[in-house]
Coordinates of C-alpha atoms and ligand atoms in Angstrom, one line a residue:
M1 CA 13.1 -23.4 -1.1
M2 CA 13.6 -21.0 -4.0
Q3 CA 17.0 -19.8 -5.2
T4 CA 17.2 -16.3 -7.0
D5 CA 19.7 -13.5 -7.5
V6 CA 17.6 -11.0 -5.9
A7 CA 14.7 -11.4 -3.3
I8 CA 12.4 -8.4 -3.4
V9 CA 10.4 -7.9 -0.1
G10 CA 7.3 -6.0 -1.2
A11 CA 5.4 -6.0 -4.6
G12 CA 4.0 -2.4 -4.3
P13 CA 4.8 -0.2 -7.4
V14 CA 8.4 0.2 -6.4
G15 CA 9.1 -3.5 -5.7
L16 CA 7.6 -4.2 -9.2
F17 CA 9.7 -1.8 -10.9
A18 CA 12.7 -3.3 -9.1
A19 CA 11.8 -6.6 -10.8
F20 CA 11.9 -5.0 -14.1
E21 CA 15.4 -3.2 -13.6
C22 CA 16.9 -6.7 -12.2
G23 CA 15.5 -8.3 -15.3
M24 CA 17.1 -5.8 -17.5
L25 CA 20.4 -6.6 -16.0
K26 CA 19.7 -10.3 -16.6
L27 CA 19.4 -10.7 -12.9
T28 CA 16.6 -13.3 -11.6
S29 CA 14.3 -12.1 -8.9
V30 CA 11.4 -13.2 -6.8
L31 CA 8.6 -10.8 -5.5
I32 CA 7.2 -11.5 -1.9
D33 CA 4.3 -9.8 -0.6
S34 CA 2.0 -10.3 2.3
L35 CA -1.0 -8.9 0.5
P36 CA -3.0 -11.2 -1.9
E37 CA -2.3 -9.0 -5.0
T38 CA 0.6 -6.9 -6.2
G39 CA 0.4 -3.2 -6.2
G40 CA 1.0 -2.0 -2.6
Q41 CA -0.8 1.0 -1.5
C42 CA -1.9 1.9 -5.1
A43 CA -3.9 -1.4 -5.3
A44 CA -5.1 -1.7 -1.8
L45 CA -5.8 1.9 -1.0
Y46 CA -6.5 4.0 -4.0
P47 CA -7.1 1.7 -7.2
E48 CA -9.7 4.1 -8.6
K49 CA -8.0 7.3 -7.7
P50 CA -6.0 9.2 -10.4
I51 CA -2.3 9.9 -9.8
Y52 CA -1.0 13.0 -11.6
D53 CA 2.8 12.8 -11.2
I54 CA 3.9 9.6 -12.8
P55 CA 6.1 10.7 -15.6
A56 CA 4.4 10.7 -19.1
H57 CA 0.9 9.7 -17.7
P58 CA -0.9 13.1 -17.2
S59 CA -3.3 11.0 -15.1
I60 CA -3.4 7.2 -14.3
D61 CA -5.4 5.3 -11.8
G62 CA -3.8 3.4 -9.2
A63 CA -4.9 0.1 -10.4
D64 CA -4.2 0.9 -14.0
L65 CA -0.5 2.0 -12.9
V66 CA -0.1 -1.5 -11.3
A67 CA -1.5 -3.2 -14.4
A68 CA 1.1 -1.1 -16.6
L69 CA 3.8 -2.3 -14.5
E70 CA 2.6 -5.9 -14.5
R71 CA 2.8 -5.8 -18.4
Q72 CA 6.1 -4.4 -18.2
I73 CA 7.7 -7.0 -15.9
A74 CA 5.8 -9.8 -17.9
P75 CA 8.7 -10.7 -20.2
F76 CA 10.8 -11.5 -17.1
A77 CA 8.1 -14.1 -15.9
V78 CA 9.1 -13.0 -12.1
P79 CA 8.0 -15.7 -9.7
R80 CA 5.7 -14.3 -6.8
L81 CA 5.3 -15.5 -3.2
L82 CA 1.9 -13.7 -2.3
E83 CA 0.1 -13.8 1.0
R84 CA 3.4 -14.4 2.8
R85 CA 5.2 -12.2 5.3
V86 CA 8.8 -12.1 5.3
E87 CA 9.8 -12.7 9.0
R88 CA 13.5 -13.6 9.3
L89 CA 16.8 -12.5 7.2
E90 CA 20.0 -14.4 7.6
G91 CA 23.2 -14.7 5.9
T92 CA 25.8 -12.1 4.4
R93 CA 26.5 -10.3 1.1
G94 CA 26.1 -12.8 -1.8
A95 CA 24.3 -15.5 0.3
F96 CA 21.1 -14.5 2.2
S97 CA 18.1 -16.7 3.2
L98 CA 14.8 -15.3 3.8
Y99 CA 12.1 -17.0 5.7
T100 CA 8.4 -16.3 5.2
D101 CA 5.4 -17.0 7.9
R102 CA 4.4 -19.8 5.5
G103 CA 7.5 -21.8 5.8
D104 CA 8.9 -20.6 2.5
V105 CA 12.8 -20.2 2.3
V106 CA 14.1 -17.9 -0.4
Q107 CA 17.9 -18.1 -0.9
A108 CA 19.3 -14.9 -2.7
R109 CA 22.5 -13.1 -3.5
A110 CA 21.2 -9.7 -2.7
V111 CA 17.7 -8.5 -0.9
V112 CA 15.8 -5.4 -1.9
I113 CA 13.5 -4.2 0.7
A114 CA 10.6 -2.3 -1.1
A115 CA 8.3 -2.7 1.9
G116 CA 6.6 0.7 1.9
A117 CA 5.1 1.4 5.3
G118 CA 5.6 -2.2 6.3
A119 CA 3.3 -5.2 5.8
F120 CA 0.7 -2.6 6.6
G121 CA -2.8 -2.8 7.8
P122 CA -5.4 -0.5 8.9
N123 CA -6.0 1.0 12.3
R124 CA -9.0 -0.7 13.3
P125 CA -11.7 0.7 15.7
P126 CA -11.9 -1.3 18.9
L127 CA -15.4 -2.5 18.6
A128 CA -16.7 -5.6 20.2
G129 CA -17.4 -8.5 17.5
I130 CA -15.9 -6.5 14.7
E131 CA -14.1 -9.5 13.0
A132 CA -17.2 -11.1 11.9
F133 CA -18.3 -8.0 10.0
E134 CA -14.9 -7.7 8.6
Q135 CA -14.9 -11.2 7.2
T136 CA -18.2 -10.7 5.3
G137 CA -17.1 -7.3 4.0
A138 CA -19.8 -5.3 6.1
V139 CA -16.8 -3.4 7.6
Q140 CA -14.1 -2.4 5.2
Y141 CA -10.9 -0.2 5.4
F142 CA -10.2 0.0 1.8
V143 CA -12.8 0.3 -1.1
R144 CA -11.7 -1.8 -4.0
R145 CA -14.8 -1.0 -6.2
R146 CA -17.0 1.8 -5.5
E147 CA -19.7 0.0 -7.7
A148 CA -19.9 -2.7 -5.2
L149 CA -21.5 -0.2 -2.9
R150 CA -24.4 0.9 -5.1
G151 CA -27.5 1.4 -3.4
A152 CA -25.9 0.6 0.0
S153 CA -26.4 2.5 3.2
V154 CA -22.8 3.5 4.2
V155 CA -21.4 4.9 7.4
I156 CA -18.1 6.4 6.8
A157 CA -15.8 7.0 9.9
G158 CA -12.9 9.4 10.0
G159 CA -11.8 13.0 9.6
G160 CA -9.0 13.0 7.1
D161 CA -8.6 12.7 3.3
S162 CA -9.7 9.2 2.8
A163 CA -13.1 9.7 4.8
V164 CA -13.9 12.9 2.7
D165 CA -12.7 11.6 -0.6
W166 CA -14.8 8.3 -0.3
A167 CA -17.8 10.4 1.0
L168 CA -17.7 12.4 -2.3
A169 CA -16.7 9.4 -4.5
L170 CA -19.7 7.4 -3.2
A171 CA -22.3 10.3 -3.5
G172 CA -24.7 9.4 -6.0
I173 CA -23.8 5.8 -5.8
A174 CA -24.7 4.8 -2.2
E175 CA -28.2 5.1 -1.3
R176 CA -27.4 7.0 2.0
I177 CA -23.9 8.3 3.4
Y178 CA -23.5 9.2 7.2
L179 CA -20.0 10.8 7.9
V180 CA -19.1 10.3 11.5
H181 CA -16.2 12.1 12.9
R182 CA -15.4 13.1 16.4
R183 CA -14.7 16.8 15.5
E184 CA -16.8 19.3 13.6
K185 CA -13.6 20.0 11.4
F186 CA -12.4 17.8 8.7
R187 CA -8.5 17.7 7.6
A188 CA -8.9 17.3 4.0
A189 CA -7.7 19.4 0.7
P190 CA -9.5 22.9 0.6
E191 CA -11.3 21.9 -2.8
S192 CA -12.4 18.5 -1.2
L193 CA -13.9 20.3 1.8
A194 CA -15.8 22.9 -0.4
R195 CA -17.2 19.9 -2.4
L196 CA -18.1 18.3 0.8
A197 CA -20.1 21.3 2.0
T198 CA -22.0 21.3 -1.2
A199 CA -22.8 17.4 -0.9
R200 CA -24.0 18.2 2.5
E201 CA -26.2 21.2 1.6
R202 CA -27.7 18.7 -1.2
G203 CA -28.4 16.1 1.4
S204 CA -26.2 13.5 -0.4
V205 CA -23.8 13.2 2.8
E206 CA -25.2 13.5 6.3
F207 CA -22.7 14.8 8.7
V208 CA -22.8 12.9 12.2
V209 CA -20.5 15.1 14.3
P210 CA -19.1 15.3 17.0
Y211 CA -19.6 11.5 17.3
Q212 CA -17.3 8.5 17.8
L213 CA -18.2 4.8 16.9
R214 CA -19.5 2.9 19.8
G215 CA -20.8 -0.4 18.5
L216 CA -22.1 -2.7 15.6
H217 CA -25.3 -4.3 15.4
G218 CA -26.4 -7.2 13.2
E219 CA -26.3 -11.0 13.1
A220 CA -23.7 -13.5 11.5
G221 CA -21.5 -10.7 9.9
V222 CA -24.6 -8.9 8.3
L223 CA -24.6 -5.5 9.4
E224 CA -28.0 -3.6 10.5
A225 CA -26.9 -0.5 12.4
V226 CA -23.8 1.3 13.5
E227 CA -24.0 2.9 17.1
V228 CA -22.3 6.1 17.6
A229 CA -21.9 8.3 20.8
T230 CA -20.7 11.6 21.7
L231 CA -18.2 12.4 24.4
E232 CA -21.1 13.2 26.8
G233 CA -22.5 9.7 26.1
E234 CA -25.5 10.8 23.8
S235 CA -25.9 8.0 21.4
R236 CA -27.5 7.3 18.1
R237 CA -28.1 4.3 15.7
L238 CA -27.4 4.7 12.0
K239 CA -29.1 2.2 9.8
A240 CA -26.5 0.9 7.7
D241 CA -25.2 -2.1 5.7
T242 CA -21.5 -1.2 5.3
L243 CA -19.1 0.6 7.7
L244 CA -16.0 2.2 6.1
A245 CA -13.5 3.0 8.6
F246 CA -10.5 5.3 7.8
F247 CA -8.4 5.8 10.8
G248 CA -5.2 5.7 9.0
L249 CA -2.7 3.0 8.3
S250 CA -0.3 1.3 10.9
T251 CA 3.3 2.2 9.7
D252 CA 4.9 -0.6 11.6
L253 CA 7.8 -2.1 9.7
G254 CA 6.8 -5.4 11.5
P255 CA 9.8 -8.1 11.5
I256 CA 12.0 -5.9 9.3
A257 CA 12.6 -3.5 12.3
H258 CA 14.4 -6.4 14.0
W259 CA 16.8 -7.1 11.3
G260 CA 19.4 -4.8 12.8
L261 CA 19.4 -2.4 10.0
H262 CA 20.0 1.3 10.8
S263 CA 16.7 3.1 10.9
A264 CA 15.3 6.5 11.6
M265 CA 11.5 7.0 12.5
H266 CA 10.4 3.8 11.2
H267 CA 12.5 4.0 7.9
I268 CA 15.6 2.3 6.8
Q269 CA 18.5 4.6 6.3
V270 CA 20.4 4.0 2.9
T271 CA 23.4 5.3 1.0
P272 CA 21.6 7.5 -1.5
S273 CA 23.8 6.5 -4.6
T274 CA 23.1 2.8 -4.2
C275 CA 20.3 2.6 -1.9
E276 CA 22.3 0.0 0.2
T277 CA 21.4 -0.3 3.8
S278 CA 23.8 -0.7 6.7
C279 CA 24.1 -4.3 5.9
A280 CA 26.1 -5.0 2.9
G281 CA 24.1 -6.7 0.1
V282 CA 20.7 -5.7 1.5
F283 CA 19.0 -2.6 -0.2
A284 CA 16.1 -0.4 0.7
I285 CA 14.0 1.4 -1.9
G286 CA 10.7 3.3 -2.2
D287 CA 8.8 4.6 0.8
V288 CA 10.7 2.4 3.4
A289 CA 14.0 4.0 2.6
T290 CA 15.2 7.3 3.9
Y291 CA 18.2 9.6 3.2
P292 CA 18.6 13.5 3.1
G293 CA 16.2 14.9 0.5
K294 CA 14.1 11.7 0.0
L295 CA 10.6 12.4 -1.4
K296 CA 8.0 9.7 -0.7
L297 CA 7.0 9.6 -4.2
I298 CA 6.6 6.6 -6.6
L299 CA 8.7 8.2 -9.2
Q300 CA 11.5 8.6 -6.8
G301 CA 11.1 5.0 -5.8
F302 CA 11.3 3.9 -9.5
S303 CA 14.7 5.7 -9.7
E304 CA 16.0 3.9 -6.6
A305 CA 15.2 0.7 -8.1
A306 CA 17.5 1.4 -11.0
M307 CA 20.2 2.5 -8.8
A308 CA 19.8 -0.7 -6.5
A309 CA 19.8 -2.9 -9.5
H310 CA 23.1 -1.6 -10.9
A311 CA 24.6 -1.7 -7.4
I312 CA 23.5 -5.4 -6.9
H313 CA 25.0 -6.4 -10.3
P314 CA 28.7 -6.7 -9.0
I315 CA 27.2 -8.8 -6.1
A316 CA 25.4 -11.2 -8.3
R317 CA 27.6 -11.3 -11.2
P318 CA 31.1 -10.7 -9.8
E319 CA 32.7 -12.3 -12.8
T320 CA 30.9 -10.1 -15.4
A321 CA 31.7 -6.3 -15.7
L322 CA 28.5 -4.2 -16.1
H323 CA 28.6 -2.0 -19.2
F324 CA 25.7 0.7 -19.1
E325 CA 23.5 0.3 -21.9
Y326 CA 20.1 2.0 -22.8
S327 CA 16.8 -0.1 -22.9
T328 CA 16.6 1.0 -26.4
S329 CA 19.8 -0.7 -27.3
K330 CA 19.2 -3.8 -25.0
G331 CA 15.5 -4.3 -25.9
V332 CA 13.5 -6.7 -23.7
P333 CA 13.1 -10.5 -24.0
A334 CA 10.1 -11.4 -26.1
L335 CA 7.0 -12.8 -24.3
Q336 CA 6.7 -16.6 -24.2
Ligands
FAD1 P1 4.0 0.2 -0.9 O1 3.2 0.5 -2.1 O2 3.5 0.4 0.4 O3 4.1 -1.4 -1.2 C1 4.9 -2.1 -0.2 C2 4.5 -3.5 -0.1 O4 5.3 -4.4 0.7 C3 3.1 -3.7 0.3 O5 2.3 -4.4 -0.6 C4 3.3 -4.5 1.8 O6 2.3 -5.5 1.9 C5 4.6 -5.3 1.4 N1 5.6 -5.6 2.6 C6 5.8 -4.8 3.8 N2 6.5 -5.6 4.6 C7 6.4 -7.0 4.2 C8 6.9 -8.1 4.7 N3 7.6 -8.1 5.9 N4 6.7 -9.3 4.0 C9 6.0 -9.2 2.9 N5 5.5 -8.0 2.3 C10 5.7 -7.0 2.9 N6 2.5 8.8 -4.6 C11 2.8 9.6 -5.7 O7 3.9 9.5 -6.2 N7 1.8 10.2 -6.3 C12 0.6 10.2 -5.8 O8 -0.3 11.1 -6.4 C13 0.3 9.6 -4.6 N8 -1.0 9.5 -4.1 C14 -1.3 8.8 -2.9 C15 -2.6 8.6 -2.4 C16 -2.9 8.1 -1.3 C17 -4.2 8.0 -0.8 C18 -1.8 7.2 -0.7 C19 -2.1 6.4 0.5 C20 -0.6 7.2 -1.2 C21 -0.1 8.0 -2.3 N9 0.9 8.0 -2.9 C22 1.3 8.8 -4.0 C23 2.2 7.5 -2.3 C24 2.4 6.1 -3.1 O9 1.3 5.2 -3.0 C25 3.7 5.3 -2.2 O10 4.9 6.3 -2.4 C26 4.2 4.2 -3.1 O11 2.9 3.2 -3.0 C27 5.2 3.5 -2.3 O12 5.7 2.4 -3.0 P2 6.3 1.2 -2.4 O13 6.4 0.1 -3.4 O14 7.7 1.8 -1.9 O15 5.4 0.7 -1.1

């Protein structure tokens, strides 16, 4: 059982910054995330990709942005409950209880949902016995460190940006790269497609089109080959030790979808000026929130975090009037 002013569901970039904004208003918070590490999509999906539209950072990699946010919230020593999915929400404005799948109960005066696309998971190809290969890392859906694939023989499956970007990023690192797609055409930025065509000409990426994944061959989680087939049934075995499957993310909000909050197309509707949902005391920010003019950008999520924290202050501290102050006047607590 934990008690806090604000329970933040989701420790992606926006949830992390919400913890900072709460701290600046002297509100305590707890971060809860189903992933084993903080950073949401930035950490899990594109840690080594540069982001170009974070204000005052001409370019910053996903992992570096998360590390910077962690440094920014460090003075507030925000507790985290990681590898826990929030399942249930009970209570009313000023007195909520959140329940996780690991049996934790967090009591909070207000709730901030910064759940992005939900407790997200990759769309997994329906291949027999895939779990054993997932456990050993022979089948992966996110690349954490491209250096880990140095000298590997890699099958990349998918036809979108992720498949194309990783084929390019691993060229020159992996020993062999097969790019498997069910169509001849890839859906990616024109510049990436041009680079991919060059990589193909140079022989650093071999196109396997129009093929689909059909099976995995190997023992005890050690992958030896990936079987692919055309719609007509013509099959090939690609010798490989790693399969990177990029078939998108499931954008299921999971249990949050059943909390009775007004939603539209898997997103939670909020009042734009406060980010409060249809349930008083429950706020939604970042990718999960929607309102007219919403842009799914990290910078917009940061601004929503500030608005939500200010709107929460009267709920958590009804006895104290909130006087707006700049951070330059307030400063931050010294690190212990
Ligand atoms: P997320 O980062 O999705 O984090 C949400 C977290 O909530 C996750 O960690 C999830 O596990 C957790 N969660 C959800 N439900 C639960 C639950 N029930 N219990 C516990 N935890 C839960 N944006 C930009 O601004 N600029 C870019 O250049 C850019 N490039 C991108 C490139 C790629 C390849 C991708 C995929 C996205 C990119 N984005 C970019 C989008 C950006 O990453 C998102 O806007 C941002 O991550 C949203 O942050 P968030 O904190 O709202 O959600």
